[in-house]
Amino acid sequence: MKPKIIAGNWKMQGSLQEITNLMREVCSNFDVLNSPSVQVIVFPSFVYLHTVHQLLQNSPVLLGAQNVNEHVAGAYTGEVAASMLKDMRCQFVILGHSERRHVYKESNELVAEKVQRALEVQLTPILCVGELLEDREKGRTEAVIQAQLQAVIDAVGYQAFQQCIIAYEPVWAIGTGLTATPEQAESVQAFIRKLLKQGGTELANKMSILYGGSVKPDNAASFLSVPGIDGVLIGGASLKAQSFVDICKVGIQS
Ligand code: 13P
């Protein structure tokens, strides 16, 4: 069985001291993090990548970034290129997070360009997809997710998805305390796999699909036990060492 992915997206939160303390406490649980049943990844802000990379020496926890620019390099003040993330030892990058799509108005096409840049330097994109509450209420969940995925398929083709992870994060469940039901998560992952089947059954079956949105230690098992859900993308609960490690433990038992 493939390991469950337990990914902590710290967003724009924490100070240098807080993040150092968090990492030290998380890393003191070596046996949990080192279990073959889980793959743990943390996503600090760009400015803390170097520090966190150093804190992760001798730890099985992997490093990722929260965003990347859509250009290879150039005069783009304040932006970060995929090659720079590689330099900082990132192996993953979160792309198309709902906060990027909705707060920073990133279009499906822009997200697709970012996926392309990440793949060019062998960074694994964690491609986030998900619907607004209004979309769900109007029965548009699948159409929204299809459009989000289709833009990436058009840009990089189906086979590139072998190097991607998808995270289903319903926008209405992020930071709200609301979660999708396990049935809703199951149905969306099945829909995503159905779409990817056009690129081959093996591709669709092997794809890692995560759930994200108010995952906490006490509800993690309900998602990690859903058939076809291969892990969780955690916001708030990944900023507390105990709750993050507790979710890792749930991952080991699932
Ligand atoms: P919360 O776990 O805080 O709802 O955030 C989820 C998320 O956005 C992870 O990327």
mmCIF file of C-alpha atoms and ligand atoms in Angstrom:
data_model
loop_
_atom_site.group_PDB
_atom_site.id
_atom_site.type_symbol
_atom_site.label_atom_id
_atom_site.label_comp_id
_atom_site.label_asym_id
_atom_site.label_seq_id
_atom_site.Cartn_x
_atom_site.Cartn_y
_atom_site.Cartn_z
ATOM 1 C CA MET A 1 0.000 0.000 0.000
ATOM 2 C CA LYS A 2 1.284 3.491 -0.750
ATOM 3 C CA PRO A 3 1.986 5.682 2.275
ATOM 4 C CA LYS A 4 -0.646 8.213 3.286
ATOM 5 C CA ILE A 5 0.499 11.742 2.527
ATOM 6 C CA ILE A 6 0.234 14.065 5.518
ATOM 7 C CA ALA A 7 0.919 17.580 4.285
ATOM 8 C CA GLY A 8 1.029 20.720 6.412
ATOM 9 C CA ASN A 9 0.359 24.022 4.637
ATOM 10 C CA TRP A 10 1.470 26.721 7.073
ATOM 11 C CA LYS A 11 0.246 29.559 4.841
ATOM 12 C CA MET A 12 1.463 33.060 5.882
ATOM 13 C CA GLN A 13 1.650 32.183 9.546
ATOM 14 C CA GLY A 14 4.197 31.890 12.328
ATOM 15 C CA SER A 15 7.402 33.720 13.201
ATOM 16 C CA LEU A 16 10.917 32.377 12.784
ATOM 17 C CA GLN A 17 10.940 31.390 16.436
ATOM 18 C CA GLU A 18 7.503 29.757 16.310
ATOM 19 C CA ILE A 19 8.342 27.774 13.204
ATOM 20 C CA THR A 20 11.651 26.653 14.660
ATOM 21 C CA ASN A 21 9.891 25.478 17.818
ATOM 22 C CA LEU A 22 7.162 23.761 15.781
ATOM 23 C CA MET A 23 9.684 21.880 13.636
ATOM 24 C CA ARG A 24 11.798 20.831 16.622
ATOM 25 C CA GLU A 25 8.768 19.462 18.420
ATOM 26 C CA VAL A 26 7.407 17.695 15.333
ATOM 27 C CA CYS A 27 10.820 16.197 14.529
ATOM 28 C CA SER A 28 11.199 14.838 18.059
ATOM 29 C CA ASN A 29 8.559 12.253 17.019
ATOM 30 C CA PHE A 30 10.995 10.503 14.693
ATOM 31 C CA ASP A 31 9.344 7.073 14.895
ATOM 32 C CA VAL A 32 5.986 8.482 13.816
ATOM 33 C CA LEU A 33 7.445 10.537 10.951
ATOM 34 C CA ASN A 34 9.633 7.651 9.827
ATOM 35 C CA SER A 35 6.778 5.154 9.557
ATOM 36 C CA PRO A 36 6.584 3.589 6.088
ATOM 37 C CA SER A 37 2.816 4.126 6.284
ATOM 38 C CA VAL A 38 3.082 7.925 6.010
ATOM 39 C CA GLN A 39 4.917 10.514 3.926
ATOM 40 C CA VAL A 40 5.014 13.788 5.804
ATOM 41 C CA ILE A 41 5.566 17.091 3.959
ATOM 42 C CA VAL A 42 5.638 20.659 5.303
ATOM 43 C CA PHE A 43 5.048 23.848 3.319
ATOM 44 C CA PRO A 44 6.546 26.905 5.026
ATOM 45 C CA SER A 45 6.497 30.415 3.643
ATOM 46 C CA PHE A 46 9.300 31.082 1.110
ATOM 47 C CA VAL A 47 11.382 33.048 3.601
ATOM 48 C CA TYR A 48 11.567 30.134 6.041
ATOM 49 C CA LEU A 49 12.431 27.416 3.502
ATOM 50 C CA HIS A 50 16.145 27.506 4.263
ATOM 51 C CA THR A 51 15.660 27.378 8.019
ATOM 52 C CA VAL A 52 13.124 24.585 7.798
ATOM 53 C CA HIS A 53 15.339 22.639 5.407
ATOM 54 C CA GLN A 54 18.140 22.805 7.972
ATOM 55 C CA LEU A 55 15.810 21.757 10.779
ATOM 56 C CA LEU A 56 14.749 18.772 8.677
ATOM 57 C CA GLN A 57 18.262 17.348 8.281
ATOM 58 C CA ASN A 58 18.179 13.691 9.388
ATOM 59 C CA SER A 59 14.382 13.750 9.316
ATOM 60 C CA PRO A 60 12.140 11.857 6.868
ATOM 61 C CA VAL A 61 9.920 14.945 6.521
ATOM 62 C CA LEU A 62 10.032 16.496 3.043
ATOM 63 C CA LEU A 63 9.872 20.148 2.063
ATOM 64 C CA GLY A 64 7.537 22.041 -0.234
ATOM 65 C CA ALA A 65 6.636 25.621 -1.127
ATOM 66 C CA GLN A 66 3.229 27.280 -1.300
ATOM 67 C CA ASN A 67 3.412 28.911 -4.729
ATOM 68 C CA VAL A 68 5.646 29.620 -7.715
ATOM 69 C CA ASN A 69 5.776 32.178 -10.493
ATOM 70 C CA GLU A 70 4.592 31.195 -13.960
ATOM 71 C CA HIS A 71 7.785 32.450 -15.670
ATOM 72 C CA VAL A 72 11.128 30.676 -15.815
ATOM 73 C CA ALA A 73 13.085 33.791 -14.744
ATOM 74 C CA GLY A 74 13.197 37.514 -15.434
ATOM 75 C CA ALA A 75 12.261 40.934 -14.199
ATOM 76 C CA TYR A 76 9.365 39.937 -11.929
ATOM 77 C CA THR A 77 10.040 41.808 -8.718
ATOM 78 C CA GLY A 78 8.929 39.966 -5.610
ATOM 79 C CA GLU A 79 8.346 36.643 -7.366
ATOM 80 C CA VAL A 80 9.965 33.223 -6.954
ATOM 81 C CA ALA A 81 10.945 30.862 -9.789
ATOM 82 C CA ALA A 82 10.574 27.091 -9.764
ATOM 83 C CA SER A 83 14.353 26.657 -10.159
ATOM 84 C CA MET A 84 14.835 28.721 -6.975
ATOM 85 C CA LEU A 85 12.570 26.356 -5.067
ATOM 86 C CA LYS A 86 14.669 23.449 -6.307
ATOM 87 C CA ASP A 87 17.778 25.284 -5.092
ATOM 88 C CA MET A 88 16.175 25.500 -1.654
ATOM 89 C CA ARG A 89 15.650 21.696 -1.712
ATOM 90 C CA CYS A 90 11.904 21.790 -2.207
ATOM 91 C CA GLN A 91 10.435 18.642 -3.737
ATOM 92 C CA PHE A 92 6.829 19.822 -3.849
ATOM 93 C CA VAL A 93 4.874 22.976 -4.546
ATOM 94 C CA ILE A 94 1.232 23.735 -3.779
ATOM 95 C CA LEU A 95 -0.451 25.225 -6.861
ATOM 96 C CA GLY A 96 -3.954 26.499 -7.422
ATOM 97 C CA HIS A 97 -4.740 26.749 -3.734
ATOM 98 C CA SER A 98 -8.159 28.338 -3.305
ATOM 99 C CA GLU A 99 -6.579 31.338 -1.589
ATOM 100 C CA ARG A 100 -4.491 31.889 -4.726
ATOM 101 C CA ARG A 101 -7.450 31.293 -7.037
ATOM 102 C CA HIS A 102 -9.924 33.455 -5.150
ATOM 103 C CA VAL A 103 -7.936 36.093 -3.231
ATOM 104 C CA TYR A 104 -5.276 36.576 -5.924
ATOM 105 C CA LYS A 105 -7.608 35.795 -8.831
ATOM 106 C CA GLU A 106 -5.379 33.136 -10.390
ATOM 107 C CA SER A 107 -7.136 31.709 -13.427
ATOM 108 C CA ASN A 108 -7.185 28.033 -14.347
ATOM 109 C CA GLU A 109 -4.808 28.856 -17.207
ATOM 110 C CA LEU A 110 -2.336 30.644 -14.932
ATOM 111 C CA VAL A 111 -2.346 27.697 -12.521
ATOM 112 C CA ALA A 112 -1.679 25.423 -15.503
ATOM 113 C CA GLU A 113 1.370 27.508 -16.496
ATOM 114 C CA LYS A 114 2.678 27.207 -12.951
ATOM 115 C CA VAL A 115 2.230 23.439 -13.067
ATOM 116 C CA GLN A 116 4.257 23.413 -16.264
ATOM 117 C CA ARG A 117 7.099 25.438 -14.658
ATOM 118 C CA ALA A 118 7.161 23.110 -11.646
ATOM 119 C CA LEU A 119 7.282 19.977 -13.776
ATOM 120 C CA GLU A 120 10.119 21.367 -15.883
ATOM 121 C CA VAL A 121 12.385 21.316 -12.819
ATOM 122 C CA GLN A 122 11.002 18.053 -11.372
ATOM 123 C CA LEU A 123 9.073 19.712 -8.572
ATOM 124 C CA THR A 124 5.934 17.739 -7.746
ATOM 125 C CA PRO A 125 2.880 19.997 -7.940
ATOM 126 C CA ILE A 126 0.158 19.518 -5.361
ATOM 127 C CA LEU A 127 -2.591 20.788 -7.594
ATOM 128 C CA CYS A 128 -5.536 22.037 -5.532
ATOM 129 C CA VAL A 129 -9.035 21.928 -6.927
ATOM 130 C CA GLY A 130 -12.330 22.676 -5.270
ATOM 131 C CA GLU A 131 -15.653 24.426 -5.504
ATOM 132 C CA LEU A 132 -17.196 27.414 -3.755
ATOM 133 C CA LEU A 133 -20.254 26.828 -1.583
ATOM 134 C CA GLU A 134 -22.355 28.507 -4.242
ATOM 135 C CA ASP A 135 -21.051 26.075 -6.859
ATOM 136 C CA ARG A 136 -21.952 23.112 -4.675
ATOM 137 C CA GLU A 137 -25.413 24.469 -3.931
ATOM 138 C CA LYS A 138 -26.066 25.033 -7.621
ATOM 139 C CA GLY A 139 -24.848 21.552 -8.556
ATOM 140 C CA ARG A 140 -21.733 22.848 -10.299
ATOM 141 C CA THR A 141 -19.074 21.054 -8.235
ATOM 142 C CA GLU A 142 -18.036 18.652 -10.988
ATOM 143 C CA ALA A 143 -18.092 21.313 -13.709
ATOM 144 C CA VAL A 144 -15.818 23.587 -11.661
ATOM 145 C CA ILE A 145 -13.351 20.805 -10.914
ATOM 146 C CA GLN A 146 -13.413 19.618 -14.505
ATOM 147 C CA ALA A 147 -12.536 23.117 -15.748
ATOM 148 C CA GLN A 148 -9.735 23.436 -13.180
ATOM 149 C CA LEU A 149 -8.247 20.116 -14.275
ATOM 150 C CA GLN A 150 -8.863 20.530 -17.993
ATOM 151 C CA ALA A 151 -6.731 23.692 -18.139
ATOM 152 C CA VAL A 152 -3.811 21.714 -16.719
ATOM 153 C CA ILE A 153 -4.457 18.732 -19.001
ATOM 154 C CA ASP A 154 -4.465 21.091 -21.995
ATOM 155 C CA ALA A 155 -1.152 22.607 -20.901
ATOM 156 C CA VAL A 156 0.843 19.545 -19.900
ATOM 157 C CA GLY A 157 -1.101 16.508 -21.155
ATOM 158 C CA TYR A 158 -2.381 13.541 -19.205
ATOM 159 C CA GLN A 159 0.931 11.767 -18.767
ATOM 160 C CA ALA A 160 2.396 14.681 -16.795
ATOM 161 C CA PHE A 161 -0.138 13.844 -14.094
ATOM 162 C CA GLN A 162 2.073 10.897 -13.192
ATOM 163 C CA GLN A 163 4.293 13.538 -11.543
ATOM 164 C CA CYS A 164 1.414 15.378 -9.835
ATOM 165 C CA ILE A 165 -0.618 15.044 -6.682
ATOM 166 C CA ILE A 166 -4.156 16.431 -6.602
ATOM 167 C CA ALA A 167 -5.744 17.914 -3.483
ATOM 168 C CA TYR A 168 -9.502 18.247 -3.306
ATOM 169 C CA GLU A 169 -10.180 21.232 -1.071
ATOM 170 C CA PRO A 170 -13.766 22.472 -1.076
ATOM 171 C CA VAL A 171 -13.391 26.225 -0.609
ATOM 172 C CA TRP A 172 -16.235 26.363 1.894
ATOM 173 C CA ALA A 173 -14.411 23.880 4.164
ATOM 174 C CA ILE A 174 -11.107 25.783 4.361
ATOM 175 C CA GLY A 175 -10.501 27.448 7.705
ATOM 176 C CA THR A 176 -14.197 27.338 8.512
ATOM 177 C CA GLY A 177 -14.431 24.282 10.747
ATOM 178 C CA LEU A 178 -16.860 22.822 8.198
ATOM 179 C CA THR A 179 -15.726 19.707 6.379
ATOM 180 C CA ALA A 180 -16.967 17.832 3.382
ATOM 181 C CA THR A 181 -18.564 14.554 4.361
ATOM 182 C CA PRO A 182 -16.469 11.458 3.625
ATOM 183 C CA GLU A 183 -19.102 10.631 0.962
ATOM 184 C CA GLN A 184 -18.590 14.004 -0.733
ATOM 185 C CA ALA A 185 -14.807 13.533 -0.673
ATOM 186 C CA GLU A 186 -15.235 10.044 -2.079
ATOM 187 C CA SER A 187 -17.494 11.169 -4.851
ATOM 188 C CA VAL A 188 -15.142 13.990 -5.922
ATOM 189 C CA GLN A 189 -12.049 11.756 -5.943
ATOM 190 C CA ALA A 190 -13.989 9.247 -8.066
ATOM 191 C CA PHE A 191 -14.959 12.035 -10.464
ATOM 192 C CA ILE A 192 -11.327 13.184 -10.740
ATOM 193 C CA ARG A 193 -10.177 9.624 -11.467
ATOM 194 C CA LYS A 194 -12.924 9.260 -14.081
ATOM 195 C CA LEU A 195 -11.626 12.375 -15.858
ATOM 196 C CA LEU A 196 -8.046 11.166 -15.726
ATOM 197 C CA LYS A 197 -9.042 7.769 -17.125
ATOM 198 C CA GLN A 198 -8.971 9.409 -20.520
ATOM 199 C CA GLY A 199 -5.199 9.357 -20.027
ATOM 200 C CA GLY A 200 -5.241 5.677 -19.088
ATOM 201 C CA THR A 201 -6.713 3.543 -16.332
ATOM 202 C CA GLU A 202 -3.377 2.998 -14.641
ATOM 203 C CA LEU A 203 -2.706 6.733 -14.467
ATOM 204 C CA ALA A 204 -6.135 7.363 -12.951
ATOM 205 C CA ASN A 205 -5.818 4.565 -10.418
ATOM 206 C CA LYS A 206 -2.292 5.467 -9.346
ATOM 207 C CA MET A 207 -2.983 9.183 -8.935
ATOM 208 C CA SER A 208 -2.587 10.368 -5.351
ATOM 209 C CA ILE A 209 -5.583 12.460 -4.300
ATOM 210 C CA LEU A 210 -5.669 14.281 -0.976
ATOM 211 C CA TYR A 211 -8.529 15.874 0.942
ATOM 212 C CA GLY A 212 -8.138 19.272 2.587
ATOM 213 C CA GLY A 213 -10.456 21.529 4.555
ATOM 214 C CA SER A 214 -10.631 21.723 8.368
ATOM 215 C CA VAL A 215 -8.811 18.416 8.893
ATOM 216 C CA LYS A 216 -8.146 17.908 12.601
ATOM 217 C CA PRO A 217 -6.927 14.952 14.694
ATOM 218 C CA ASP A 218 -10.514 13.994 15.546
ATOM 219 C CA ASN A 219 -11.841 13.926 11.967
ATOM 220 C CA ALA A 220 -8.683 12.827 10.093
ATOM 221 C CA ALA A 221 -9.587 9.138 10.290
ATOM 222 C CA SER A 222 -12.899 9.741 8.551
ATOM 223 C CA PHE A 223 -11.043 11.104 5.495
ATOM 224 C CA LEU A 224 -7.980 8.893 5.583
ATOM 225 C CA SER A 225 -10.224 5.825 5.517
ATOM 226 C CA VAL A 226 -12.155 6.958 2.423
ATOM 227 C CA PRO A 227 -11.320 4.675 -0.509
ATOM 228 C CA GLY A 228 -9.325 6.700 -3.035
ATOM 229 C CA ILE A 229 -8.261 9.421 -0.589
ATOM 230 C CA ASP A 230 -4.497 9.062 -0.265
ATOM 231 C CA GLY A 231 -3.777 11.698 2.338
ATOM 232 C CA VAL A 232 -4.684 15.060 3.799
ATOM 233 C CA LEU A 233 -3.624 18.673 3.248
ATOM 234 C CA ILE A 234 -3.840 20.435 6.591
ATOM 235 C CA GLY A 235 -3.885 24.151 7.335
ATOM 236 C CA GLY A 236 -4.564 25.304 10.902
ATOM 237 C CA ALA A 237 -3.972 21.956 12.616
ATOM 238 C CA SER A 238 -0.494 21.679 11.064
ATOM 239 C CA LEU A 239 0.663 24.722 13.031
ATOM 240 C CA LYS A 240 0.378 22.908 16.344
ATOM 241 C CA ALA A 241 2.993 20.181 16.762
ATOM 242 C CA GLN A 242 0.749 17.917 18.795
ATOM 243 C CA SER A 243 -2.218 18.022 16.443
ATOM 244 C CA PHE A 244 0.013 17.582 13.367
ATOM 245 C CA VAL A 245 1.759 14.574 14.906
ATOM 246 C CA ASP A 246 -1.597 13.181 16.028
ATOM 247 C CA ILE A 247 -2.852 13.356 12.436
ATOM 248 C CA CYS A 248 0.324 11.554 11.310
ATOM 249 C CA LYS A 249 -0.486 8.828 13.844
ATOM 250 C CA VAL A 250 -4.000 8.554 12.407
ATOM 251 C CA GLY A 251 -2.379 8.195 8.977
ATOM 252 C CA ILE A 252 -0.304 5.277 10.230
ATOM 253 C CA GLN A 253 -3.404 3.517 11.553
ATOM 254 C CA SER A 254 -5.542 4.140 8.456
HETATM 255 P P1 13P B 1 -7.597 24.360 7.155
HETATM 256 O O1 13P B 1 -7.105 22.976 7.547
HETATM 257 O O2 13P B 1 -7.127 25.432 8.104
HETATM 258 O O3 13P B 1 -9.054 24.379 6.876
HETATM 259 O O4 13P B 1 -6.864 24.726 5.763
HETATM 260 C C1 13P B 1 -6.905 23.803 4.723
HETATM 261 C C2 13P B 1 -6.019 24.257 3.648
HETATM 262 O O5 13P B 1 -6.267 25.278 3.026
HETATM 263 C C3 13P B 1 -4.822 23.468 3.345
HETATM 264 O O6 13P B 1 -4.227 23.854 2.164
#
